[in-house]
Amino acid sequence: MPSLNRRAALALAAALPGLGLARADTPAGRRLVVGISQYPATLHPNIENMAAKAYVLGLAHRPITQYGPDWKLRCYLCEGLPTIENGGAVPTDRPDGKRGVDLTYAIEPGAVWGDGTPVTSQDAVFTWEVGRHPQSGVGNAEFYRRVERVTVLDDGTFTLHSSVLDFTYNAVNDFALLPAHLERPVFEADPAAYRNRTLYATAPETSGLWVGPFLVAEAVVGSHVRLVANPRWWGAKPYFEEIVVRAIENTNALENALLAGEVDMIEGTLGLSLDQALAFERRHGDGFTVLYKPGLTYEHLEPMLANPALGDLRVRQALMYGLDRDALSSQLFAGRQPVADTSLSPLDTMHSDAVVRYALDRDEAARLLDEAGWQVGSDGMRQNADGAPLELTLMTTAGNRTRELVQQWLQGEWRKIGVSVRIRNEPARVFFGETVSRRRFDGLALFAWISSPENVPRSTLHSGEIPSGANGWSGQNYAGYVNPKMDALIDALEIELDLERRRALWADLQALYAEDLPAMPLYFRADPHIWPNWLEGVEPTGHLGATTLGVESWRRKSAR
Amino acid sequence: MTGWFLRRLLGTALLVLLLSFLCYALIGLMPGDPLDLMLTADPKLTAADVVRLKAAYGLDRPLLARYLAWLAGAVRGDLGYSRLFARPVLDVLWPAFGRTLLLMGPSLALALGLALPLGVLAASRAGTVLDRVLNLAALATVAVPAFWLGLVLVVLFAVELRWLPAGGTAALGDAGVSPRHLVLPVLTLALATFGTFFRFVRAAVAESLAAGHIRTARAKGCGEAQVLWRHALPVAVLPVVTVFALHLGAVVSGALVVETVFAIQGMGRLVYDAIMGNDFNLALAALLLASAATLLANLLADLAYAWLDPRITYG
């Protein structure tokens, strides 16, 4: 009778003291309403990746590890990061000649689920079982492929036996523990139906699902998630007693809700566009703090290298010399979005400045185009010896106002060096789902990559990652870039554990990237975070780790 | 009449069945499956992972097989799970349906309640300043986009004056729907619909007033009010019933733009999100509900014709 047991568990959870706080019970000053533009499709920590879910889970479900606001890996649910130096990570030799690693994690002492049940190694085993099951619907199979076995050392300590040893070996950010005492019966009843029947979907108000400073008290589909302080939270007590994450999809409506006092703050990664935020700051900047946090979202042009013109490095370099990207940043983004030289953000600890920089130089652009055989014709536009014009198709996501503005700017700038641009845009789902992923663009594709700190660009730059029908269109090297030197650098980087040697490899990779232009860098996107002047302690991360992981330091300014 | 009604009912059911297949096929044939998009967005996913996930979600089977499985489930009353919200379809659908009814019902009633007397008034004073002013106002409500009108109302009443909430259907943490939250979206929708109703009523009444039976009524000494309300309006109301019946479908299908501006999770938003997210089960259930409502509203309109005009009979 699993359903009866579950109901009994739910009833018990609902009866626990300190839960289900009514709105009226929370003093106004201890309540915070955050506006975001997306409602999480699921609150299950391991099914589907989306920013809205990560934001909510940052409040209620702490990961074992994640990058902090300083972009360094840290423990959130473990006692300390296992490293080779401290003996917590032990490299192993595998039969295929490669190296694996055994990682031993100790769960933070005192860590309990919201219903008071201790977090144990059995939860780790259960989570791994769910992740490995082919029918469970867990998206990130890569992690579960790597971890071949979990060994329980004691209630609070377990070892993950990983088949891969790379420099990110101790980052288990995607391994979010599940409460075995609640979820195991649901999972074992029908693994194929688990993704629909998990308590995270059917009864997210169950306190025992959560392991963070807040518990989900109410989840209204499409509207909001209300969270209340977890009375059993063992860490620093947050100032706020209730946080409501409210989803308002339309950003104009979101802005109005902020001005009407119906939300207190707007999250940057899921909030207003940059131009909206700049306009907002001009009009209402006195009452709010607007922080533009540059991050890892890298806007670039992906050239189709099978196109004879774009396959010529001189043409790609000429196109870069034909752009005044500093002017783009200052004119369109008020200088808030830094110009990119490579795909690695200046905030990344591995960023290198020793790369070719393409400042505006139309003479150099002209020289390169002449050299590549593209001469200026009678109409001022360039053409080759056969009289074919140098015309490029530039595609992006239709309806994305910022990208469409950038497109028009690019068209204007390149016209000045005699390059004609034809704009052809598509809805995002067609653009990404068909055109880019199937490599059906023949010119330039304007879009962004989002990555994590020190993210090795294997999927985007390695020659083995070019999508094709033969490999089921996996991989993200849409340009079709092939350079054995880049392949070697990527292969070496991934397994280099020494920080300084890795830094040197990163520097080489960035230099090669800027020289070879497998993609043409434009800028790093900045997310505009808006919060009221009375709020302090919010520290946006700039990467995929949610800002809410630091919620314990959020407070009213008067409440020191 | 009963035979005609039953035949129409059967025809409606068959049409709904046909629509269900068309909707399913159209959604299925849309480019850019979300799982393919996941493959594009997540470098850690392999093609094998996508194959596994497609199998887990039942998306690896041919479209027709999926449709037939869905139909068999629907006949048993099982509309399946929403992929977007990870809940049974009906658990997502009914609350949205309720919110849309509360939004669209009063707005239609208000629009009609304003359009009917004002349309009659304008027709009876055709060519006067009052008629011109009313016509201009009606044209303005037709010409102004609903989203712009909604935003202006929000800025005025929620942001500047703070008299009314800017969006949502109730204060956070409160269950149900609060009338205060509905004032602005209902007003927006009512104004957006008012112009259409008004112009139909005015035109129909003006035409009716020029008919022979009105001259006869006046010759018999009927007062102007009696001529208007007893003799002109009943004849004029028929085309208005048609327009109203067409709008009744929207009571179920929702108003995407207004729901978006006022952050209301109603049927309009639900259908949009479900289609864009390839949530077959949810999109299909919502679209069919809306289609069935539109067809039934037209059936009711046909019945209303016979009731309003004794000359109309159905064999």
Short mmCIF file of C-alpha atoms in Angstrom, two decimals, chain B residues 107-142 189-207 233 236-237 239-241 243-244 247:
data_model
loop_
_atom_site.label_atom_id
_atom_site.label_comp_id
_atom_site.label_asym_id
_atom_site.label_seq_id
_atom_site.Cartn_x
_atom_site.Cartn_y
_atom_site.Cartn_z
CA SER B 107 -15.16 40.80 -19.08
CA LEU B 108 -17.55 39.49 -21.74
CA ALA B 109 -20.54 40.33 -19.56
CA LEU B 110 -19.20 43.82 -18.94
CA ALA B 111 -18.42 44.38 -22.63
CA LEU B 112 -21.87 43.24 -23.67
CA GLY B 113 -23.52 45.09 -20.80
CA LEU B 114 -21.93 48.32 -22.05
CA ALA B 115 -22.22 47.68 -25.77
CA LEU B 116 -25.90 46.77 -25.81
CA PRO B 117 -27.41 49.96 -24.33
CA LEU B 118 -24.78 52.25 -25.84
CA GLY B 119 -25.11 50.63 -29.26
CA VAL B 120 -28.88 51.03 -29.17
CA LEU B 121 -28.49 54.60 -27.98
CA ALA B 122 -26.02 55.45 -30.74
CA ALA B 123 -28.26 53.87 -33.40
CA SER B 124 -31.30 55.76 -32.18
CA ARG B 125 -29.31 59.03 -32.30
CA ALA B 126 -27.53 58.22 -35.55
CA GLY B 127 -25.55 61.15 -36.95
CA THR B 128 -25.65 63.17 -33.74
CA VAL B 129 -22.63 64.27 -31.69
CA LEU B 130 -23.37 61.54 -29.15
CA ASP B 131 -23.31 58.88 -31.88
CA ARG B 132 -20.01 60.21 -33.21
CA VAL B 133 -18.40 60.31 -29.77
CA LEU B 134 -19.53 56.76 -29.00
CA ASN B 135 -18.32 55.55 -32.39
CA LEU B 136 -14.97 57.19 -31.85
CA ALA B 137 -14.65 55.62 -28.40
CA ALA B 138 -15.53 52.21 -29.81
CA LEU B 139 -13.01 52.61 -32.62
CA ALA B 140 -10.36 53.59 -30.13
CA THR B 141 -10.91 50.44 -28.06
CA VAL B 142 -10.66 48.33 -31.21
CA LEU B 189 -10.46 42.70 -21.82
CA ALA B 190 -13.88 44.29 -21.58
CA LEU B 191 -12.64 47.48 -23.23
CA ALA B 192 -10.83 45.48 -25.90
CA THR B 193 -14.04 43.58 -26.74
CA PHE B 194 -16.47 46.43 -26.23
CA GLY B 195 -15.75 48.13 -29.55
CA THR B 196 -16.59 45.05 -31.61
CA PHE B 197 -19.86 44.42 -29.78
CA PHE B 198 -20.82 48.07 -29.88
CA ARG B 199 -20.34 48.37 -33.62
CA PHE B 200 -22.34 45.22 -34.30
CA VAL B 201 -25.21 46.32 -32.04
CA ARG B 202 -25.25 49.82 -33.50
CA ALA B 203 -25.21 48.63 -37.11
CA ALA B 204 -27.86 45.98 -36.52
CA VAL B 205 -30.19 48.33 -34.63
CA ALA B 206 -29.72 51.12 -37.20
CA GLU B 207 -30.63 48.69 -39.98
CA LEU B 233 -33.74 45.23 -30.74
CA ALA B 236 -31.18 43.34 -34.39
CA VAL B 237 -29.90 40.97 -31.74
CA PRO B 239 -26.07 39.07 -35.61
CA VAL B 240 -24.95 40.08 -32.13
CA VAL B 241 -25.68 36.55 -30.91
CA VAL B 243 -20.51 37.47 -32.58
CA PHE B 244 -21.13 36.71 -28.92
CA HIS B 247 -16.38 35.15 -28.34
#
